[in-house]
Every structure is written in C-alpha cells, then in structure tokens.
PDB file of C-alpha atoms and ligand atoms in Angstrom:
ATOM      1  CA  MET A 275      -0.016   0.005  -0.015  1.00  0.00           C
ATOM      2  CA  PRO A 276       1.453   3.428  -0.842  1.00  0.00           C
ATOM      3  CA  LYS A 277       2.551   5.583   2.104  1.00  0.00           C
ATOM      4  CA  VAL A 278       0.057   8.453   2.338  1.00  0.00           C
ATOM      5  CA  ARG A 279       1.027  10.292   5.508  1.00  0.00           C
ATOM      6  CA  ASP A 280       4.611  11.220   6.310  1.00  0.00           C
ATOM      7  CA  ARG A 281       5.901  10.273   9.738  1.00  0.00           C
ATOM      8  CA  TRP A 282       7.686  13.091  11.558  1.00  0.00           C
ATOM      9  CA  ALA A 283      10.059  13.549  14.422  1.00  0.00           C
ATOM     10  CA  ILE A 284      10.292  17.227  15.322  1.00  0.00           C
ATOM     11  CA  ALA A 285      12.546  18.666  18.023  1.00  0.00           C
ATOM     12  CA  ASN A 286      11.439  21.755  19.922  1.00  0.00           C
ATOM     13  CA  TRP A 287      14.419  23.114  21.867  1.00  0.00           C
ATOM     14  CA  LYS A 288      12.314  25.862  23.440  1.00  0.00           C
ATOM     15  CA  MET A 289      14.593  28.434  25.096  1.00  0.00           C
ATOM     16  CA  ASN A 290      17.523  26.031  25.536  1.00  0.00           C
ATOM     17  CA  LEU A 291      21.038  25.522  24.245  1.00  0.00           C
ATOM     18  CA  LEU A 292      23.296  28.222  22.762  1.00  0.00           C
ATOM     19  CA  PRO A 293      23.875  29.260  19.152  1.00  0.00           C
ATOM     20  CA  SER A 294      27.448  27.932  19.513  1.00  0.00           C
ATOM     21  CA  GLN A 295      26.130  24.494  20.413  1.00  0.00           C
ATOM     22  CA  THR A 296      23.939  24.180  17.335  1.00  0.00           C
ATOM     23  CA  ALA A 297      26.404  22.830  14.768  1.00  0.00           C
ATOM     24  CA  GLY A 298      27.731  20.173  17.174  1.00  0.00           C
ATOM     25  CA  TYR A 299      24.190  19.023  17.955  1.00  0.00           C
ATOM     26  CA  LEU A 300      23.302  18.710  14.270  1.00  0.00           C
ATOM     27  CA  GLU A 301      26.530  16.859  13.539  1.00  0.00           C
ATOM     28  CA  ARG A 302      25.721  14.261  16.220  1.00  0.00           C
ATOM     29  CA  LEU A 303      22.109  14.029  15.009  1.00  0.00           C
ATOM     30  CA  ARG A 304      23.180  13.529  11.376  1.00  0.00           C
ATOM     31  CA  ALA A 305      25.532  10.738  12.393  1.00  0.00           C
ATOM     32  CA  ARG A 306      22.765   8.904  14.255  1.00  0.00           C
ATOM     33  CA  LEU A 307      20.032   9.350  11.680  1.00  0.00           C
ATOM     34  CA  GLN A 308      21.558   7.194   8.961  1.00  0.00           C
ATOM     35  CA  GLU A 309      19.310   4.265   9.785  1.00  0.00           C
ATOM     36  CA  THR A 310      15.868   5.829   9.831  1.00  0.00           C
ATOM     37  CA  GLN A 311      13.800   7.202   6.995  1.00  0.00           C
ATOM     38  CA  VAL A 312      11.236   9.268   8.929  1.00  0.00           C
ATOM     39  CA  SER A 313      11.064  13.010   8.260  1.00  0.00           C
ATOM     40  CA  VAL A 314      13.107  14.964  10.807  1.00  0.00           C
ATOM     41  CA  ALA A 315      13.026  18.643  11.797  1.00  0.00           C
ATOM     42  CA  VAL A 316      14.788  20.624  14.477  1.00  0.00           C
ATOM     43  CA  CYS A 317      13.328  23.887  15.858  1.00  0.00           C
ATOM     44  CA  PRO A 318      15.964  25.890  17.751  1.00  0.00           C
ATOM     45  CA  PRO A 319      15.536  29.510  19.003  1.00  0.00           C
ATOM     46  CA  TYR A 320      15.760  32.311  16.448  1.00  0.00           C
ATOM     47  CA  PRO A 321      19.422  33.266  16.960  1.00  0.00           C
ATOM     48  CA  HIS A 322      20.502  29.648  16.267  1.00  0.00           C
ATOM     49  CA  LEU A 323      18.723  29.419  12.909  1.00  0.00           C
ATOM     50  CA  PRO A 324      21.535  30.493  10.513  1.00  0.00           C
ATOM     51  CA  ALA A 325      23.962  28.054  12.200  1.00  0.00           C
ATOM     52  CA  ALA A 326      21.273  25.356  12.106  1.00  0.00           C
ATOM     53  CA  THR A 327      20.426  25.734   8.430  1.00  0.00           C
ATOM     54  CA  ALA A 328      24.147  25.747   7.570  1.00  0.00           C
ATOM     55  CA  ALA A 329      24.801  22.613   9.608  1.00  0.00           C
ATOM     56  CA  ALA A 330      21.802  20.809   8.223  1.00  0.00           C
ATOM     57  CA  ALA A 331      22.626  21.656   4.533  1.00  0.00           C
ATOM     58  CA  GLY A 332      22.921  18.564   2.375  1.00  0.00           C
ATOM     59  CA  SER A 333      21.080  16.402   4.882  1.00  0.00           C
ATOM     60  CA  ARG A 334      17.437  15.509   5.127  1.00  0.00           C
ATOM     61  CA  ILE A 335      17.057  17.378   8.444  1.00  0.00           C
ATOM     62  CA  ARG A 336      14.759  20.337   8.068  1.00  0.00           C
ATOM     63  CA  ILE A 337      15.061  23.404  10.258  1.00  0.00           C
ATOM     64  CA  GLY A 338      12.061  25.055  11.829  1.00  0.00           C
ATOM     65  CA  ALA A 339      11.399  28.110  13.914  1.00  0.00           C
ATOM     66  CA  GLN A 340       9.325  28.079  17.147  1.00  0.00           C
ATOM     67  CA  ASN A 341       7.146  31.036  16.298  1.00  0.00           C
ATOM     68  CA  LEU A 342       6.607  33.825  13.717  1.00  0.00           C
ATOM     69  CA  SER A 343       4.803  37.099  13.539  1.00  0.00           C
ATOM     70  CA  ASP A 344       1.363  37.457  11.961  1.00  0.00           C
ATOM     71  CA  ARG A 345       2.637  40.800  10.609  1.00  0.00           C
ATOM     72  CA  LEU A 346       4.608  40.989   7.390  1.00  0.00           C
ATOM     73  CA  GLN A 347       7.087  43.806   8.159  1.00  0.00           C
ATOM     74  CA  GLY A 348       7.456  47.175   9.770  1.00  0.00           C
ATOM     75  CA  ALA A 349       7.358  48.746  13.235  1.00  0.00           C
ATOM     76  CA  PHE A 350       6.821  45.594  15.306  1.00  0.00           C
ATOM     77  CA  THR A 351       9.764  45.597  17.696  1.00  0.00           C
ATOM     78  CA  GLY A 352      10.889  42.123  18.684  1.00  0.00           C
ATOM     79  CA  GLU A 353       8.866  40.297  16.062  1.00  0.00           C
ATOM     80  CA  VAL A 354      10.270  37.998  13.408  1.00  0.00           C
ATOM     81  CA  SER A 355       8.521  37.729  10.000  1.00  0.00           C
ATOM     82  CA  ALA A 356       7.859  34.742   7.789  1.00  0.00           C
ATOM     83  CA  ALA A 357      10.020  36.276   5.016  1.00  0.00           C
ATOM     84  CA  MET A 358      12.972  36.541   7.482  1.00  0.00           C
ATOM     85  CA  LEU A 359      12.607  32.862   8.336  1.00  0.00           C
ATOM     86  CA  GLN A 360      12.436  31.904   4.704  1.00  0.00           C
ATOM     87  CA  ASP A 361      15.507  33.979   3.984  1.00  0.00           C
ATOM     88  CA  VAL A 362      17.635  32.040   6.494  1.00  0.00           C
ATOM     89  CA  GLY A 363      16.516  28.710   5.062  1.00  0.00           C
ATOM     90  CA  VAL A 364      13.811  27.737   7.507  1.00  0.00           C
ATOM     91  CA  SER A 365      11.101  25.502   6.061  1.00  0.00           C
ATOM     92  CA  LEU A 366       8.841  24.773   9.068  1.00  0.00           C
ATOM     93  CA  VAL A 367       7.434  26.810  11.921  1.00  0.00           C
ATOM     94  CA  LEU A 368       5.679  25.902  15.136  1.00  0.00           C
ATOM     95  CA  VAL A 369       2.450  27.807  15.564  1.00  0.00           C
ATOM     96  CA  GLY A 370       0.241  28.065  18.666  1.00  0.00           C
ATOM     97  CA  HIS A 371       2.429  26.044  21.025  1.00  0.00           C
ATOM     98  CA  SER A 372       0.648  25.888  24.382  1.00  0.00           C
ATOM     99  CA  GLU A 373       3.415  27.917  25.962  1.00  0.00           C
ATOM    100  CA  ARG A 374       2.752  30.694  23.412  1.00  0.00           C
ATOM    101  CA  ARG A 375      -0.997  30.442  24.094  1.00  0.00           C
ATOM    102  CA  ARG A 376      -0.713  30.248  27.881  1.00  0.00           C
ATOM    103  CA  LEU A 377       2.272  32.502  28.680  1.00  0.00           C
ATOM    104  CA  PHE A 378       2.055  35.000  25.811  1.00  0.00           C
ATOM    105  CA  GLY A 379      -1.666  35.293  25.353  1.00  0.00           C
ATOM    106  CA  GLU A 380      -1.962  33.890  21.804  1.00  0.00           C
ATOM    107  CA  ASP A 381      -5.587  33.147  21.064  1.00  0.00           C
ATOM    108  CA  ASP A 382      -7.172  30.980  18.421  1.00  0.00           C
ATOM    109  CA  ALA A 383      -7.591  33.901  15.963  1.00  0.00           C
ATOM    110  CA  LEU A 384      -3.932  34.868  16.214  1.00  0.00           C
ATOM    111  CA  VAL A 385      -2.839  31.245  15.813  1.00  0.00           C
ATOM    112  CA  ALA A 386      -4.905  30.965  12.666  1.00  0.00           C
ATOM    113  CA  ALA A 387      -3.505  34.276  11.346  1.00  0.00           C
ATOM    114  CA  LYS A 388       0.034  32.985  11.926  1.00  0.00           C
ATOM    115  CA  MET A 389      -0.790  29.726  10.155  1.00  0.00           C
ATOM    116  CA  ARG A 390      -2.064  31.718   7.182  1.00  0.00           C
ATOM    117  CA  VAL A 391       1.073  33.898   6.989  1.00  0.00           C
ATOM    118  CA  ALA A 392       3.276  30.803   7.155  1.00  0.00           C
ATOM    119  CA  LEU A 393       1.393  29.133   4.316  1.00  0.00           C
ATOM    120  CA  GLU A 394       1.469  32.307   2.222  1.00  0.00           C
ATOM    121  CA  HIS A 395       5.270  32.242   2.507  1.00  0.00           C
ATOM    122  CA  GLY A 396       5.741  28.570   1.710  1.00  0.00           C
ATOM    123  CA  LEU A 397       6.560  27.592   5.283  1.00  0.00           C
ATOM    124  CA  CYS A 398       5.052  24.408   6.682  1.00  0.00           C
ATOM    125  CA  PRO A 399       3.151  25.306   9.899  1.00  0.00           C
ATOM    126  CA  VAL A 400       3.111  22.790  12.716  1.00  0.00           C
ATOM    127  CA  VAL A 401       0.001  23.915  14.537  1.00  0.00           C
ATOM    128  CA  CYS A 402      -0.276  22.787  18.172  1.00  0.00           C
ATOM    129  CA  VAL A 403      -3.558  22.086  19.907  1.00  0.00           C
ATOM    130  CA  GLY A 404      -4.354  20.414  23.190  1.00  0.00           C
ATOM    131  CA  GLU A 405      -6.534  20.489  26.254  1.00  0.00           C
ATOM    132  CA  GLY A 406      -5.588  21.277  29.802  1.00  0.00           C
ATOM    133  CA  LEU A 407      -6.088  18.933  32.751  1.00  0.00           C
ATOM    134  CA  GLN A 408      -9.332  20.632  33.731  1.00  0.00           C
ATOM    135  CA  GLU A 409     -10.951  20.082  30.322  1.00  0.00           C
ATOM    136  CA  ARG A 410      -9.917  16.437  30.330  1.00  0.00           C
ATOM    137  CA  LYS A 411     -11.168  15.905  33.899  1.00  0.00           C
ATOM    138  CA  VAL A 412     -14.601  17.298  33.114  1.00  0.00           C
ATOM    139  CA  GLY A 413     -14.930  15.410  29.823  1.00  0.00           C
ATOM    140  CA  GLN A 414     -14.583  18.456  27.558  1.00  0.00           C
ATOM    141  CA  THR A 415     -11.530  17.462  25.583  1.00  0.00           C
ATOM    142  CA  GLN A 416     -13.351  17.031  22.293  1.00  0.00           C
ATOM    143  CA  LEU A 417     -15.270  20.278  22.646  1.00  0.00           C
ATOM    144  CA  TRP A 418     -12.076  22.109  23.475  1.00  0.00           C
ATOM    145  CA  LEU A 419     -10.249  20.684  20.498  1.00  0.00           C
ATOM    146  CA  GLN A 420     -13.119  21.436  18.116  1.00  0.00           C
ATOM    147  CA  HIS A 421     -12.931  25.059  19.280  1.00  0.00           C
ATOM    148  CA  GLN A 422      -9.168  25.290  18.727  1.00  0.00           C
ATOM    149  CA  LEU A 423      -9.364  23.496  15.367  1.00  0.00           C
ATOM    150  CA  GLN A 424     -12.274  25.424  13.826  1.00  0.00           C
ATOM    151  CA  PRO A 425     -10.319  28.463  12.585  1.00  0.00           C
ATOM    152  CA  LEU A 426      -7.572  26.246  11.274  1.00  0.00           C
ATOM    153  CA  TRP A 427      -9.836  24.373   8.918  1.00  0.00           C
ATOM    154  CA  GLU A 428     -10.812  27.626   7.288  1.00  0.00           C
ATOM    155  CA  VAL A 429      -7.145  28.515   6.617  1.00  0.00           C
ATOM    156  CA  ALA A 430      -6.334  24.991   5.403  1.00  0.00           C
ATOM    157  CA  GLN A 431      -9.281  25.092   2.961  1.00  0.00           C
ATOM    158  CA  ALA A 432      -7.748  28.221   1.383  1.00  0.00           C
ATOM    159  CA  PHE A 433      -4.407  26.392   0.786  1.00  0.00           C
ATOM    160  CA  PRO A 434      -5.477  22.920  -0.371  1.00  0.00           C
ATOM    161  CA  GLN A 435      -2.089  22.020  -1.823  1.00  0.00           C
ATOM    162  CA  ALA A 436       0.134  23.368   0.936  1.00  0.00           C
ATOM    163  CA  PRO A 437       1.622  20.960   3.492  1.00  0.00           C
ATOM    164  CA  TRP A 438       0.926  21.596   7.175  1.00  0.00           C
ATOM    165  CA  LEU A 439       0.920  19.444  10.300  1.00  0.00           C
ATOM    166  CA  ILE A 440      -1.067  19.249  13.481  1.00  0.00           C
ATOM    167  CA  ALA A 441       0.609  18.466  16.828  1.00  0.00           C
ATOM    168  CA  TYR A 442      -1.796  17.207  19.502  1.00  0.00           C
ATOM    169  CA  GLU A 443      -0.141  18.254  22.741  1.00  0.00           C
ATOM    170  CA  PRO A 444      -2.217  17.858  25.885  1.00  0.00           C
ATOM    171  CA  ILE A 445      -0.998  20.560  28.239  1.00  0.00           C
ATOM    172  CA  TRP A 446      -0.991  18.168  31.209  1.00  0.00           C
ATOM    173  CA  ALA A 447       1.608  16.003  29.404  1.00  0.00           C
ATOM    174  CA  ILE A 448       4.032  18.773  28.307  1.00  0.00           C
ATOM    175  CA  GLY A 449       7.209  18.840  30.333  1.00  0.00           C
ATOM    176  CA  THR A 450       5.674  16.814  33.141  1.00  0.00           C
ATOM    177  CA  GLY A 451       7.333  13.484  32.470  1.00  0.00           C
ATOM    178  CA  GLU A 452       3.801  12.021  32.278  1.00  0.00           C
ATOM    179  CA  ALA A 453       3.061  11.292  28.626  1.00  0.00           C
ATOM    180  CA  ALA A 454      -0.474  10.488  27.538  1.00  0.00           C
ATOM    181  CA  THR A 455      -1.046   6.772  27.464  1.00  0.00           C
ATOM    182  CA  PRO A 456      -0.934   5.254  23.983  1.00  0.00           C
ATOM    183  CA  SER A 457      -4.699   4.708  24.102  1.00  0.00           C
ATOM    184  CA  ILE A 458      -5.520   8.310  25.104  1.00  0.00           C
ATOM    185  CA  ALA A 459      -3.168   9.681  22.402  1.00  0.00           C
ATOM    186  CA  GLN A 460      -4.595   7.272  19.817  1.00  0.00           C
ATOM    187  CA  GLU A 461      -8.220   8.021  20.700  1.00  0.00           C
ATOM    188  CA  THR A 462      -7.718  11.799  20.733  1.00  0.00           C
ATOM    189  CA  ILE A 463      -5.743  11.951  17.498  1.00  0.00           C
ATOM    190  CA  ALA A 464      -8.302   9.667  15.819  1.00  0.00           C
ATOM    191  CA  PHE A 465     -10.931  12.205  16.840  1.00  0.00           C
ATOM    192  CA  ILE A 466      -8.894  15.052  15.321  1.00  0.00           C
ATOM    193  CA  ARG A 467      -8.573  13.012  12.122  1.00  0.00           C
ATOM    194  CA  VAL A 468     -12.346  12.611  11.858  1.00  0.00           C
ATOM    195  CA  GLN A 469     -12.718  16.367  12.259  1.00  0.00           C
ATOM    196  CA  ALA A 470     -10.065  16.902   9.514  1.00  0.00           C
ATOM    197  CA  GLU A 471     -11.907  14.533   7.169  1.00  0.00           C
ATOM    198  CA  GLN A 472     -15.192  16.311   7.824  1.00  0.00           C
ATOM    199  CA  HIS A 473     -13.774  19.731   7.128  1.00  0.00           C
ATOM    200  CA  LEU A 474     -11.147  19.037   4.474  1.00  0.00           C
ATOM    201  CA  GLY A 475     -12.398  15.981   2.663  1.00  0.00           C
ATOM    202  CA  ASP A 476      -9.782  14.231   0.509  1.00  0.00           C
ATOM    203  CA  ILE A 477      -6.961  16.607   1.400  1.00  0.00           C
ATOM    204  CA  ALA A 478      -7.056  15.364   4.929  1.00  0.00           C
ATOM    205  CA  ALA A 479      -5.548  12.094   3.691  1.00  0.00           C
ATOM    206  CA  THR A 480      -2.064  13.603   3.528  1.00  0.00           C
ATOM    207  CA  LEU A 481      -2.314  15.567   6.768  1.00  0.00           C
ATOM    208  CA  SER A 482       0.035  14.133   9.426  1.00  0.00           C
ATOM    209  CA  ILE A 483      -1.084  14.472  13.045  1.00  0.00           C
ATOM    210  CA  LEU A 484       1.675  14.251  15.671  1.00  0.00           C
ATOM    211  CA  TYR A 485       1.642  13.584  19.357  1.00  0.00           C
ATOM    212  CA  GLY A 486       3.630  15.706  21.813  1.00  0.00           C
ATOM    213  CA  GLY A 487       4.039  15.630  25.590  1.00  0.00           C
ATOM    214  CA  SER A 488       6.921  13.979  27.459  1.00  0.00           C
ATOM    215  CA  VAL A 489       7.919  11.673  24.667  1.00  0.00           C
ATOM    216  CA  ASP A 490      11.223  10.011  25.425  1.00  0.00           C
ATOM    217  CA  PRO A 491      13.198   7.025  24.140  1.00  0.00           C
ATOM    218  CA  GLY A 492      11.501   4.803  26.773  1.00  0.00           C
ATOM    219  CA  ASN A 493       7.872   5.522  25.764  1.00  0.00           C
ATOM    220  CA  ALA A 494       8.227   6.297  22.062  1.00  0.00           C
ATOM    221  CA  SER A 495       7.740   2.751  20.771  1.00  0.00           C
ATOM    222  CA  PRO A 496       4.293   1.986  22.230  1.00  0.00           C
ATOM    223  CA  LEU A 497       3.101   5.432  21.164  1.00  0.00           C
ATOM    224  CA  ALA A 498       4.593   5.053  17.677  1.00  0.00           C
ATOM    225  CA  LEU A 499       2.684   1.792  17.225  1.00  0.00           C
ATOM    226  CA  GLN A 500      -0.662   3.547  17.465  1.00  0.00           C
ATOM    227  CA  PRO A 501      -2.133   3.787  13.958  1.00  0.00           C
ATOM    228  CA  ALA A 502      -3.420   7.357  14.326  1.00  0.00           C
ATOM    229  CA  ILE A 503      -0.077   8.803  15.517  1.00  0.00           C
ATOM    230  CA  ASP A 504       2.034  10.050  12.624  1.00  0.00           C
ATOM    231  CA  GLY A 505       4.963  11.243  14.599  1.00  0.00           C
ATOM    232  CA  PHE A 506       6.199  13.228  17.601  1.00  0.00           C
ATOM    233  CA  LEU A 507       6.889  16.786  18.647  1.00  0.00           C
ATOM    234  CA  VAL A 508       9.566  16.441  21.318  1.00  0.00           C
ATOM    235  CA  GLY A 509      10.639  19.048  23.824  1.00  0.00           C
ATOM    236  CA  GLY A 510      12.897  18.036  26.698  1.00  0.00           C
ATOM    237  CA  ALA A 511      14.213  14.750  25.259  1.00  0.00           C
ATOM    238  CA  SER A 512      15.158  16.460  22.013  1.00  0.00           C
ATOM    239  CA  LEU A 513      17.930  18.449  23.703  1.00  0.00           C
ATOM    240  CA  ASN A 514      20.070  15.340  23.524  1.00  0.00           C
ATOM    241  CA  PRO A 515      20.612  14.455  19.829  1.00  0.00           C
ATOM    242  CA  GLU A 516      21.123  10.764  20.557  1.00  0.00           C
ATOM    243  CA  ALA A 517      17.847  10.580  22.561  1.00  0.00           C
ATOM    244  CA  PHE A 518      15.999  12.445  19.787  1.00  0.00           C
ATOM    245  CA  ALA A 519      17.463  10.117  17.148  1.00  0.00           C
ATOM    246  CA  ALA A 520      16.344   7.112  19.237  1.00  0.00           C
ATOM    247  CA  ILE A 521      12.774   8.542  19.154  1.00  0.00           C
ATOM    248  CA  ALA A 522      12.963   8.990  15.389  1.00  0.00           C
ATOM    249  CA  GLU A 523      14.230   5.430  15.084  1.00  0.00           C
ATOM    250  CA  ALA A 524      11.277   4.169  17.171  1.00  0.00           C
ATOM    251  CA  LEU A 525       8.938   5.835  14.685  1.00  0.00           C
ATOM    252  CA  GLY A 526      10.763   4.289  11.765  1.00  0.00           C
ATOM    253  CA  ALA A 527      10.705   0.832  13.350  1.00  0.00           C
ATOM    254  CA  ALA A 528       6.981   1.079  13.972  1.00  0.00           C
ATOM    255  CA  GLU A 529       6.454   1.857  10.330  1.00  0.00           C
ATOM    256  CA  ALA A 530       8.554  -1.046   9.044  1.00  0.00           C
TER     257      ALA A 530
HETATM  258  C1  PEP B 741       6.768  20.516  23.630  1.00  0.00           C
HETATM  259  O1  PEP B 741       7.111  21.511  24.214  1.00  0.00           O
HETATM  260  O2  PEP B 741       6.273  20.616  22.473  1.00  0.00           O
HETATM  261  C2  PEP B 741       6.878  19.231  24.303  1.00  0.00           C
HETATM  262  C3  PEP B 741       6.200  18.215  23.786  1.00  0.00           C
HETATM  263  O3  PEP B 741       7.669  19.197  25.406  1.00  0.00           O
HETATM  264  P1  PEP B 741       8.102  17.907  26.243  1.00  0.00           P
HETATM  265  O4  PEP B 741       8.456  16.838  25.268  1.00  0.00           O
HETATM  266  O5  PEP B 741       9.223  18.338  27.061  1.00  0.00           O
HETATM  267  O6  PEP B 741       6.895  17.487  27.019  1.00  0.00           O
END
C-alpha cells in the first residue's frame, strides 16, 4: 500500500542551548540518523537558525522556527517575520504552542493568522492544539479541541495544496514526564482526524497528526505503534541528539 502520511520527528528546543552548540548538535544528530527514513526537523531559537540551516545543509534534516509574527514587516519591535525565516533557510514553523498560548496570550484567531502567513510564505506550519487537565477531567476534551481547530480548517481550505501538520499536545503532558497513554493519544488523535476529514475531505488524507508531551526514548515505541499517531513533537528529550534520534528510530521501526 502506498505511504500516504509522512511520519515526523520534530525537536522543539524551546529556550535552551546556545547558538554555539547548534552545529555540534546537528553533527551528532546527522551521524545517528543514517538508519531511519522518517522526516526529521529541528526547531531551535531564532538566533541559532543560521547556524542550524548551515549545519543541516545537504542532509534531510529540516530546520524550523518556534514562532513567527502574523505581521509582514514594519514597526513591530521584537517580532520575526515569515520572510525573514524563509531567507535564512527555515522550512517549518511551530504555531500556537501551548506555551505561546498560555504564557504569551496567543488566542485561536492569532494562531490561525500565523498559520495563514506561514502558508502564504511557503513555510510548513506545525500547529499545536491540546486541552488542559481541567478540560480532560470534566470530559470536555473534544469540545475544546473542536474550538481550537475550527479556525484552522478555514485557513487549510484556502491552501489545499500546501503541507501543514497538527501536533496534538495535551498541556498536562508537556514537560511533566507524564506522557499520555498510547490509548488516550490514539483516541484523541483519531478524533482530530475525523474532524479533519469532515472539514477538508480528501486533502485530509495527507495531513500528518503528531503527538507531543513527554515523549522520550522509553515511551516512544508503544506510542509510535498507534495507527493514528504520525509522529512526535519532542521538547525536553530532544535536547540530547542521541535521545532524539532514538525517538525517530522508534517511529521508523513502527512503520517497518
Ligand atoms: C513541547 O514543548 O512541544 C513538548 C512536547 O515538550 P516535552 O516533550 O518536554 O513534554
């Protein structure tokens, strides 16, 4: 059967490591990635990006940013535009990570606007959604996700040919060491896929949906075996290139 959805391992360094550590990290990651065929991306902080794109050149590792502005250019101090990211060789960008939503007040409308700008500039947005512990406890996970996803479908419909990814990241699993169980991740991502099919029809077939939240080399294999999970967005464990490579290998092995 032809492979329809790409499997992805994406590293989110958050605000960690130094620009001077970037080339060494990518060298170690390249050395370890020989054996796996899954798509791999690394998202360092902005100042690291030129070093990252240079170190990844000629490899199949793609470099992503962790955020972008919804504005195109001008008097927006501290912001970074899609065109700037493109100019330094970035091809992916995280959008709407829960830390951006929670700590920096990004709402669903802003997340959708950033997704649109990314797509307009040929960047692949990795749009993060996920419920908090309270929503899960009171049985409102699906409602919460529907709400977060609704504006994204409208943007995706306007760019039917452009690749983008969804990362399902329950907030209670991010950075806590308590990953979602394989069955919770499977069930929730399967729900997101049904929503995607309802809103996007055939183009949903190529949309990869990743899981994120305390993935590490120890729990990656059982999660990777779940049929709805197309890959991982990895925070803490991605800071070590060998650990991140082991997670990518687990994804590759589950596909074999
Ligand atoms: C993340 O920040 O996207 C993430 C999944 O973090 P962690 O793997 O550390 O939970």
